[in-house]
Coordinates of C-alpha atoms (C1' of nucleotides) in Angstrom, one line a residue:
Chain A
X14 CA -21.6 -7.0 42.9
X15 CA -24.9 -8.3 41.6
X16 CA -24.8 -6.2 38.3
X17 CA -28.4 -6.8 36.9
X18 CA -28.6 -6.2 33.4
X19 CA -25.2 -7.5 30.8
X20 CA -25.4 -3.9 29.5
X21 CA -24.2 -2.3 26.5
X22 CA -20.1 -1.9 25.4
X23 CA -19.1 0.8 27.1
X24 CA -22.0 3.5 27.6
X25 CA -22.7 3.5 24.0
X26 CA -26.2 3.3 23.3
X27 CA -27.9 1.7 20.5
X28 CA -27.9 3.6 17.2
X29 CA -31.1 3.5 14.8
X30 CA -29.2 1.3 11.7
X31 CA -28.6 4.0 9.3
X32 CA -26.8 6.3 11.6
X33 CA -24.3 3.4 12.6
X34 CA -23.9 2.1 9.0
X35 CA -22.6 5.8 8.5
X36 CA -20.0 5.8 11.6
X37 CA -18.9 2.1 10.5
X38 CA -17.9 3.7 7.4
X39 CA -16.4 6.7 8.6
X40 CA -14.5 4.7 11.2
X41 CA -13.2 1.9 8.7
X42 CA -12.2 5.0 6.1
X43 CA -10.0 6.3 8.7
X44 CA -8.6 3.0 9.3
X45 CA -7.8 1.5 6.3
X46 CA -6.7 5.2 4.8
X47 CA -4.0 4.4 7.9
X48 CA -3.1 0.9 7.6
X49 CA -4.3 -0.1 4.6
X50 CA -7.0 -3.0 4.1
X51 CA -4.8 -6.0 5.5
X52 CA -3.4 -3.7 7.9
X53 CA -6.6 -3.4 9.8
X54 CA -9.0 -6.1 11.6
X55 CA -12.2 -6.1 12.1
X56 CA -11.9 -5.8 15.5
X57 CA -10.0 -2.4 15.5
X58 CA -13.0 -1.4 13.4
X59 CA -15.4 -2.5 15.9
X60 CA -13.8 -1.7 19.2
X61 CA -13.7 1.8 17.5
X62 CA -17.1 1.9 16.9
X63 CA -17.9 0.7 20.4
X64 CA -19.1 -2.4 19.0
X65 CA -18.3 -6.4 19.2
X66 CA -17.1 -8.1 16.2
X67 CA -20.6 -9.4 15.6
X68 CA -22.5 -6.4 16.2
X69 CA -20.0 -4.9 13.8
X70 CA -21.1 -8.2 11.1
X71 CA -24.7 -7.5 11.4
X72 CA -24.2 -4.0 9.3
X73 CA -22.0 -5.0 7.2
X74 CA -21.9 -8.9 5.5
X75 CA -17.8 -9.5 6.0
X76 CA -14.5 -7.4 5.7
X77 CA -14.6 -7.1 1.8
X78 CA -18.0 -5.9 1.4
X79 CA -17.6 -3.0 4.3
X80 CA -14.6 -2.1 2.3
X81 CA -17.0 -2.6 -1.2
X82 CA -19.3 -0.1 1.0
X83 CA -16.2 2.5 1.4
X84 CA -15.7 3.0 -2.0
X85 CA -18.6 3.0 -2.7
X86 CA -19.3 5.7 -0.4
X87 CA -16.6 7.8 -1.6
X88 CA -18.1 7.3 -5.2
X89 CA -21.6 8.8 -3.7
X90 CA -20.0 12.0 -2.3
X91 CA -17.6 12.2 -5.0
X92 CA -20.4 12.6 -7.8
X93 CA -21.9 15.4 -5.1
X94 CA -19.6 17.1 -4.7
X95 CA -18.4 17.6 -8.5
X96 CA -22.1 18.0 -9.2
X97 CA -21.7 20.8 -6.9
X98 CA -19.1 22.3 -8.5
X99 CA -20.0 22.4 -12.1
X100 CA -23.4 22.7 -11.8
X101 CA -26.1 20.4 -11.8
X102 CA -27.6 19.9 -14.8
X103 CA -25.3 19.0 -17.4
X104 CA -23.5 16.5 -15.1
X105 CA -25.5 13.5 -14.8
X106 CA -22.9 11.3 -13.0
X107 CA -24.3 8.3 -11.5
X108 CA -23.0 6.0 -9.0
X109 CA -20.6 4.4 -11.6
X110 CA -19.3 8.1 -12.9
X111 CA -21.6 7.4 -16.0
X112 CA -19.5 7.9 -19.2
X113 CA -17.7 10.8 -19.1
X114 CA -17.6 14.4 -17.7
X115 CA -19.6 17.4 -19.3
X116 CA -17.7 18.7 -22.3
X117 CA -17.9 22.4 -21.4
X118 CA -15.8 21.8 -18.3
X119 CA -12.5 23.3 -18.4
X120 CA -9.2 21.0 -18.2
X121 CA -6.8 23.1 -15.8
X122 CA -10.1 24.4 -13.5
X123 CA -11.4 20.7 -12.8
X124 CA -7.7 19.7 -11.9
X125 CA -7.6 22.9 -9.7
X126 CA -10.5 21.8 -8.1
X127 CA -9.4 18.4 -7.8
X128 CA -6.4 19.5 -5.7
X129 CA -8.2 21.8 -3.8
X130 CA -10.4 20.0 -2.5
X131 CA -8.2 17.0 -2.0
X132 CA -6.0 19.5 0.2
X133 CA -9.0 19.8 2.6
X134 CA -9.2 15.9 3.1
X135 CA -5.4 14.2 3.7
X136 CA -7.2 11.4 5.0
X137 CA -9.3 10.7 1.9
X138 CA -6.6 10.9 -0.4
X139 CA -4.5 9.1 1.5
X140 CA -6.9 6.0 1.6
X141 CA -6.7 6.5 -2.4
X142 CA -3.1 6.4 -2.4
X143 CA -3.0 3.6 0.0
X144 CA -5.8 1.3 -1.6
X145 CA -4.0 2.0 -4.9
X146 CA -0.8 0.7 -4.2
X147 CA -2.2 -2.1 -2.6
X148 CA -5.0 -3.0 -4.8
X149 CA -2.1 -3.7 -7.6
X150 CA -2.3 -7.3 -7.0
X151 CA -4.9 -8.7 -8.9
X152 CA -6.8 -10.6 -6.4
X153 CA -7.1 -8.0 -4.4
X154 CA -10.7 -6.9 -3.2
X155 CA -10.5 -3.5 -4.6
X156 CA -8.4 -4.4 -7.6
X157 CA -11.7 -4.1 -10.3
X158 CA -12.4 -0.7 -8.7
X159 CA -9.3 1.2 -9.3
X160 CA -8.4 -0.5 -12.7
X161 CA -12.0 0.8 -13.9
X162 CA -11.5 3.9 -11.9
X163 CA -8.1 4.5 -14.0
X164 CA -9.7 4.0 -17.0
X165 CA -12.4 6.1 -16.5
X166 CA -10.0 9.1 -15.1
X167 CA -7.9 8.7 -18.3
X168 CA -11.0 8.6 -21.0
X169 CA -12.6 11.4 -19.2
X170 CA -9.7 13.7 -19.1
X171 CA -8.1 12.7 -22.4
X172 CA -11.3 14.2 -23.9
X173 CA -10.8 17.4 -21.9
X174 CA -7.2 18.1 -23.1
X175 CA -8.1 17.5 -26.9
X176 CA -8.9 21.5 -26.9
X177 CA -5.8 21.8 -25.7
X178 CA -3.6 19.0 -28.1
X179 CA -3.9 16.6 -30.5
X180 CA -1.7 14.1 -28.5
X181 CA -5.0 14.3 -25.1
X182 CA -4.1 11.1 -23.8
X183 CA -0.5 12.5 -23.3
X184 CA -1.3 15.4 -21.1
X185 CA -4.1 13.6 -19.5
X186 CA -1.7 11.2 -18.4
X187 CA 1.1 13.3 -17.6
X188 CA -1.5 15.4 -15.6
X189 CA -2.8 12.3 -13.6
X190 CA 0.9 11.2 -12.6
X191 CA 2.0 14.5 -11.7
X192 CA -0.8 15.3 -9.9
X193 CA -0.8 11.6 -7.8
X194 CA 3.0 12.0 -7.0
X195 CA 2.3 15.2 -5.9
X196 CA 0.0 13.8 -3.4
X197 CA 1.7 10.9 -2.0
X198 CA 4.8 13.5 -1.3
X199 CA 2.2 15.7 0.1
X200 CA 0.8 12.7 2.4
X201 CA 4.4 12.1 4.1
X202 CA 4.9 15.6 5.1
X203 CA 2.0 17.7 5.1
X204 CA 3.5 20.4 7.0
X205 CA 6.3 20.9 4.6
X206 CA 4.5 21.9 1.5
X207 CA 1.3 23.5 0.1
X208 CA -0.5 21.2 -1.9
X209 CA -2.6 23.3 -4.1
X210 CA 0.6 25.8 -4.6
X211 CA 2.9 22.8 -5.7
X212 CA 0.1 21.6 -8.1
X213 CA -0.7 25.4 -9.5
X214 CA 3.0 25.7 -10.2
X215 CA 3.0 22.2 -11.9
X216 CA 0.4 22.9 -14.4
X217 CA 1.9 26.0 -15.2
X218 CA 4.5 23.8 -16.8
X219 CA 2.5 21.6 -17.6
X220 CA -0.2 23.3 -19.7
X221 CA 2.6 26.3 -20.5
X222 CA 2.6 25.2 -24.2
X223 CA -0.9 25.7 -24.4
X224 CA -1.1 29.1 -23.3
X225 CA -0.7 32.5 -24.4
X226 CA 2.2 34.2 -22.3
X227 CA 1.1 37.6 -21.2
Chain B
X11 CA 5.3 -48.1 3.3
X12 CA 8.4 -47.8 6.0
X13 CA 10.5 -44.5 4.9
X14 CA 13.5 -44.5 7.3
X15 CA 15.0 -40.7 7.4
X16 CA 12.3 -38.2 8.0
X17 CA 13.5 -36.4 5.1
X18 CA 13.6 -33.3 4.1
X19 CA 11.1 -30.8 3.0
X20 CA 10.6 -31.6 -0.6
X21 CA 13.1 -32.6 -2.2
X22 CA 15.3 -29.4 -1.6
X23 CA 19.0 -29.9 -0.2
X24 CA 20.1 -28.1 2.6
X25 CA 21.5 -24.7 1.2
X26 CA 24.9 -23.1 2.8
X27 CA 23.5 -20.2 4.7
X28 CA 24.4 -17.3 2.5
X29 CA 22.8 -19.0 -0.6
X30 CA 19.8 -19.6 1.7
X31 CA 19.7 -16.5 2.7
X32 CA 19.9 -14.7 -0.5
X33 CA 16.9 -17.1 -1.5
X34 CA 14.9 -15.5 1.2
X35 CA 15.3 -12.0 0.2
X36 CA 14.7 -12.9 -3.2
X37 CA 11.4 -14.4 -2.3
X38 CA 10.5 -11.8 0.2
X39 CA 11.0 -9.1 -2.1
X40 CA 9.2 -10.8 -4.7
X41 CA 5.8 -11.4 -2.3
X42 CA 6.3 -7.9 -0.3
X43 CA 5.5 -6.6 -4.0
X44 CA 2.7 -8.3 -4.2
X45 CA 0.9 -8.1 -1.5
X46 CA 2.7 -5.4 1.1
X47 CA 4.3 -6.3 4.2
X48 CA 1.2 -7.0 5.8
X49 CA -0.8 -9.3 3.1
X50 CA 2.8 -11.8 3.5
X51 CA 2.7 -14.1 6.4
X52 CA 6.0 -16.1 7.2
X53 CA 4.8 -18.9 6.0
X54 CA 4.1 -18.0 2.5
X55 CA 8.2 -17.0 2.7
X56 CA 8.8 -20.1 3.8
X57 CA 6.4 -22.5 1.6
X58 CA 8.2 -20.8 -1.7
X59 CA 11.7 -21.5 -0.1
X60 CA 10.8 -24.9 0.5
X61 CA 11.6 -24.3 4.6
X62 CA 8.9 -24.5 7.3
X63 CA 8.5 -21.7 9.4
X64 CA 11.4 -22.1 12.0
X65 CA 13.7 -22.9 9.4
X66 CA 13.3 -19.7 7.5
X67 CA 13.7 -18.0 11.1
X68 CA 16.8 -19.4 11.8
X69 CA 18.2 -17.1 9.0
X70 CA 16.0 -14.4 9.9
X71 CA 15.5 -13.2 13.5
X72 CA 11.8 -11.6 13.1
X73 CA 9.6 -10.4 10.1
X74 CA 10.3 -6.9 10.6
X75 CA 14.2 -8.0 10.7
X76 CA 13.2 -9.9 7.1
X77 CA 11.9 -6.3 5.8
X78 CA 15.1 -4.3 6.9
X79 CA 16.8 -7.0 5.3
X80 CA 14.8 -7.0 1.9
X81 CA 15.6 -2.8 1.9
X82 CA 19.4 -2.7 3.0
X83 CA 19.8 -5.3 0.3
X84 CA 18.0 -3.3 -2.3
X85 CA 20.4 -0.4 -1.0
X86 CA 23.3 -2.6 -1.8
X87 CA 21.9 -2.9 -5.1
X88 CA 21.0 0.3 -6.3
X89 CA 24.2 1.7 -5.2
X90 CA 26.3 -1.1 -7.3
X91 CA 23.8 0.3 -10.2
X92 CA 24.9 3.8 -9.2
X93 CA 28.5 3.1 -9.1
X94 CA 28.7 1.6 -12.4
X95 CA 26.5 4.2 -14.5
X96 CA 29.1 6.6 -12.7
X97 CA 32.0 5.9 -13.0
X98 CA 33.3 4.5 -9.7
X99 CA 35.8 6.6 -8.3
X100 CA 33.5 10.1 -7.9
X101 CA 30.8 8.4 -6.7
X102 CA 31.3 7.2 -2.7
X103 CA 27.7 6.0 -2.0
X104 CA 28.3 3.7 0.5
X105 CA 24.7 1.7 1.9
X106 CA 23.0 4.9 3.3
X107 CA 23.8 6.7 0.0
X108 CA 26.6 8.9 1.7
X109 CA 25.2 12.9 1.9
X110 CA 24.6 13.4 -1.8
X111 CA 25.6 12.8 -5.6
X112 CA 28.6 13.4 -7.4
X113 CA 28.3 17.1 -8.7
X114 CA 29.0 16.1 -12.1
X115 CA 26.1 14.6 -12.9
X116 CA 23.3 15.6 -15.5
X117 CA 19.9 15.5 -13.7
X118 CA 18.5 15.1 -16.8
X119 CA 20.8 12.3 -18.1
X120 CA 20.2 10.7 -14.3
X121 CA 16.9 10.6 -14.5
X122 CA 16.2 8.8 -17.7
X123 CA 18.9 6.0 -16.7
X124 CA 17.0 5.7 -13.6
X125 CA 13.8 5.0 -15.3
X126 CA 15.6 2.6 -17.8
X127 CA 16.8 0.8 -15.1
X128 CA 13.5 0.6 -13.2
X129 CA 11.2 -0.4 -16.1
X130 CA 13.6 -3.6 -16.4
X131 CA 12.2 -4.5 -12.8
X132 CA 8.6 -3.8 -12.3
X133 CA 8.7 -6.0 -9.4
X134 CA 11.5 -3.7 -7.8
X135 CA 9.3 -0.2 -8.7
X136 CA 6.3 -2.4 -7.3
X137 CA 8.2 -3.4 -3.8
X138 CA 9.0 0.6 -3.4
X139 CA 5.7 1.5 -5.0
X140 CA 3.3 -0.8 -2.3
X141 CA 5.5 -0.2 0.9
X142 CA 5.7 3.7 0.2
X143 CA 2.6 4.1 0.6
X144 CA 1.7 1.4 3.4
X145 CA 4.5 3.0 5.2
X146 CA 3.1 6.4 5.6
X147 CA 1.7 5.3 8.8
X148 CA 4.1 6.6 11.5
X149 CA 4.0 3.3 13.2
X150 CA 4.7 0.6 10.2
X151 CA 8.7 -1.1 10.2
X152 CA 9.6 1.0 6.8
X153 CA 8.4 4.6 7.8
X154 CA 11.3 6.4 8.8
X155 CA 13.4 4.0 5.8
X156 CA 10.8 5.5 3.6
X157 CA 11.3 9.1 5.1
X158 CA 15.0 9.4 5.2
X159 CA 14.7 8.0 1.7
X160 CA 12.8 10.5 0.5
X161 CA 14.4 13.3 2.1
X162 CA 17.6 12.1 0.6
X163 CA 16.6 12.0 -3.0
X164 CA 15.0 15.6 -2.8
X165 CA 17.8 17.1 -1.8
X166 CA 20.1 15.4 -3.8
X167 CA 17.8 16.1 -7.2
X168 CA 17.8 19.8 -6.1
X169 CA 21.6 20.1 -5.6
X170 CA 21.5 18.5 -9.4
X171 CA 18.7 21.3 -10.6
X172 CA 20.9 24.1 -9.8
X173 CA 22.3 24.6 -12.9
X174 CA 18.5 24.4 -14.5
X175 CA 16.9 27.0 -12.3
X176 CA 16.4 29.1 -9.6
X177 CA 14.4 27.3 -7.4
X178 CA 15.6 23.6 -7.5
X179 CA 13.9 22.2 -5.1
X180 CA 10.9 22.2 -7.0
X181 CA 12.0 21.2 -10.3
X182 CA 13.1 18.1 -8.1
X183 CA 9.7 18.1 -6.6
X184 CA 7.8 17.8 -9.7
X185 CA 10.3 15.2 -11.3
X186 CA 9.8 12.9 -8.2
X187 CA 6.4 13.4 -8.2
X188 CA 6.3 12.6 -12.3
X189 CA 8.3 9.4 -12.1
X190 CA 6.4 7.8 -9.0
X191 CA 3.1 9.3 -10.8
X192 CA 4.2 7.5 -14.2
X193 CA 5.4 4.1 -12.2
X194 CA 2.1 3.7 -10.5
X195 CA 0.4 3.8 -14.2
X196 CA 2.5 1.8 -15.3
X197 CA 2.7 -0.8 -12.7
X198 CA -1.4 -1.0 -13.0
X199 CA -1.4 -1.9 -16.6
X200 CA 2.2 -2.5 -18.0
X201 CA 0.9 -3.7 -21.4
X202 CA -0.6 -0.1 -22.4
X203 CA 2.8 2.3 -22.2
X204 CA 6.6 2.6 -22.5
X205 CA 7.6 3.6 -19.2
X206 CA 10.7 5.2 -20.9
X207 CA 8.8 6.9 -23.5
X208 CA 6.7 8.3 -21.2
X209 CA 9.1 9.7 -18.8
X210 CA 11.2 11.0 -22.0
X211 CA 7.6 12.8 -23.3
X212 CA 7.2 14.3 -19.5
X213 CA 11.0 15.0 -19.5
X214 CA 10.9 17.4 -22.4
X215 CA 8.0 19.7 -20.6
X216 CA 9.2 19.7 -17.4
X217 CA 13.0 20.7 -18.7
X218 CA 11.5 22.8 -21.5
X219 CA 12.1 25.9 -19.7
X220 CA 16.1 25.4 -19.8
X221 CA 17.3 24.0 -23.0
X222 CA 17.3 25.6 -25.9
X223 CA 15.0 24.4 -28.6
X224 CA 16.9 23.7 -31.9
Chain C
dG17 C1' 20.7 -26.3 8.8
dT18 C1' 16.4 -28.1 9.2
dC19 C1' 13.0 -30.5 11.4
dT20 C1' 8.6 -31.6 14.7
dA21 C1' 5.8 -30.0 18.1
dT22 C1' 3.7 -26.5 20.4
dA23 C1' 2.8 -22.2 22.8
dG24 C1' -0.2 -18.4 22.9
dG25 C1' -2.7 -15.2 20.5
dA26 C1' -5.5 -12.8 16.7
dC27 C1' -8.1 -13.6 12.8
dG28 C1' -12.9 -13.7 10.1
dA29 C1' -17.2 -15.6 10.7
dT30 C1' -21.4 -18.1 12.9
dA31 C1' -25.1 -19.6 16.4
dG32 C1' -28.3 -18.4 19.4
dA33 C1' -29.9 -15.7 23.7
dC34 C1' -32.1 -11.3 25.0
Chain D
dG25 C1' -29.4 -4.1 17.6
dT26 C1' -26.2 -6.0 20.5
dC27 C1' -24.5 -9.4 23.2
dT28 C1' -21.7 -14.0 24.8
dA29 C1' -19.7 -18.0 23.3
dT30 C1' -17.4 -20.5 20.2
dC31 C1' -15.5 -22.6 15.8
dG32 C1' -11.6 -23.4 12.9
dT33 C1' -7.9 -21.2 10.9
dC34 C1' -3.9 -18.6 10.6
dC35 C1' -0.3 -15.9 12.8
dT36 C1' 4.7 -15.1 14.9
dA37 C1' 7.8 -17.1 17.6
dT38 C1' 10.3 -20.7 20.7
dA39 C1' 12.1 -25.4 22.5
dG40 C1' 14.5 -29.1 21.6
dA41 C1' 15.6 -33.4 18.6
dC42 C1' 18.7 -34.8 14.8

DNA sequence: GTCTATAGGACGATAGAC
DNA sequence: GTCTATCGTCCTATAGAC
């Protein structure tokens, strides 16, 4: 019976600090895209991770700044991956989006991409849609975030529809709501619809005024 | 220094128990927009009733029974609403909406009475707003509320869009994905936009395809 | 119809051993 | 880098007095 050493949770061995900063923020994504940040403990993160709650508090300094480390996260592969997409050089977008997108960048393709890439990543968007609804309230953690987040989204694309109208903020808006309803229909039944072929279909009417029928 | 009768709470009389309980839905509804089901504890109910904890559960048998209590009764609500925008006799609606909506009804005329209606009671759109989205996990109280809800109003929208188009169902999609979309805007910064005069811009694009411009 | 008292647990976070 | 142990608080819910 005489087990010698306390040994580690499970059979879990250590992880050099980098490598499980990254899980506790993969793990914690997935949670709090499920249940939303009051919905989830810090326990639930841990056990998940293999961890104690105090293993889990040496990574991360409390339950608001791993969920500051989230978004933050996102925000890093977010700017990669649009970098990606249109190109590196003209698209400087730092950490805090800078101030604006590149002006050559065309309205309906970035929303296209937008959606398409979304569709590849329910979970993601569904942390969005979740943090969103909850980060209303103004004392919430993430509250700052998304209000800034909005703001930015509706600058940025206002400035890409003014080739399009001379009312941008209109269609930017009118873009951004159709495309988040979209999504949170999308979220409750995946199975049901195609999310890229609702949102193609959308624009259509959407930008129809805009374009030349052929 | 000696106060005889332990007294009550505050100085709050005892309420007859429908008047009480009306209270507590009010409040519930109010806090559950605020903060989602899980940000409220009981005792935040109670404290803004002016009832410790046991005496709000004497009116209420659980917390989940207090949420399915806060919906039915918005049910009850919206179908009185309904009723009298109607015209009662064609419209049955009884608290699970019946199967559908009276046949005689403009969708477009529908829709901008509904978003009338809701941009009187942000903290109504905010309630539906916050637990739609919490409730997309399979396992929270309002998930299958939220589903049955949702699977209600599209088919009843397309049944409306028949005489529109060909393919109602996703006229109806993109005009519940433009309200919610616009609602969530608005909800995060009420100040900047007319909910109405938004919806009545969008309204025109998305039913631009069926009247006939003058 | 409302209270006090309390059970029994989960919460976020800290101290200190190894 | 992770643990055990623990603090103080908050949580939902029940028992029983008035």
């Amino acid at each position: 019976m005489a087990e010698g050493a306390p040994a580690l949770r499970r059979d879990r061995p250590r992880l050099p600090a980098a490598a499980r900063r990254r899980q506790i923020i993969d793990v914690a994504t997935s949670l709090i895209a499920e249940r939303g940040f009051w919905g989830v403990s810090m326990q639930d993160i841990a056990d998940r991770c293999g961890l104690t709650v105090p293993g889990l508090l040496r990574h991360m300094e409390s339950k608001v700044g791993l969920l500051i480390a989230v978004l933050q996260d996102r925000d890093v592969q977010d700017a990669r991956s649009l970098r990606t997409h249109l190109g590196t050089s003209e698209a400087e977008l730092p950490d805090d989006w800078g101030s604006g997108l590149p002006g050559g960048v065309d309205l309906r393709q970035l929303c296209a991409a937008t959606m398409q890439r979304n569709a590849t990543q329910p979970e993601i968007v569904r942390l969005f849609t979740v943090l969103a609804a909850e980060s209303l309230e103004p004392t919430h953690p993430a509250h700052d975030y998304f209000a800034k987040r909005q703001r930015f989204a509706a600058t940025a694309y206002a400035a890409l529809a003014e080739k399009f109208t001379d009312r941008p903020e209109l269609l930017a808006r009118q873009i951004m709501a159709m495309m988040d309803g979209l999504q949170i229909h999308w979220l409750r039944d995946p199975e049901a619809t195609d999310l890229v072929q609702e949102w193609e279909t959308a624009a259509e009417v959407l930008f129809a005024r805009f374009t030349t029928p052929r």
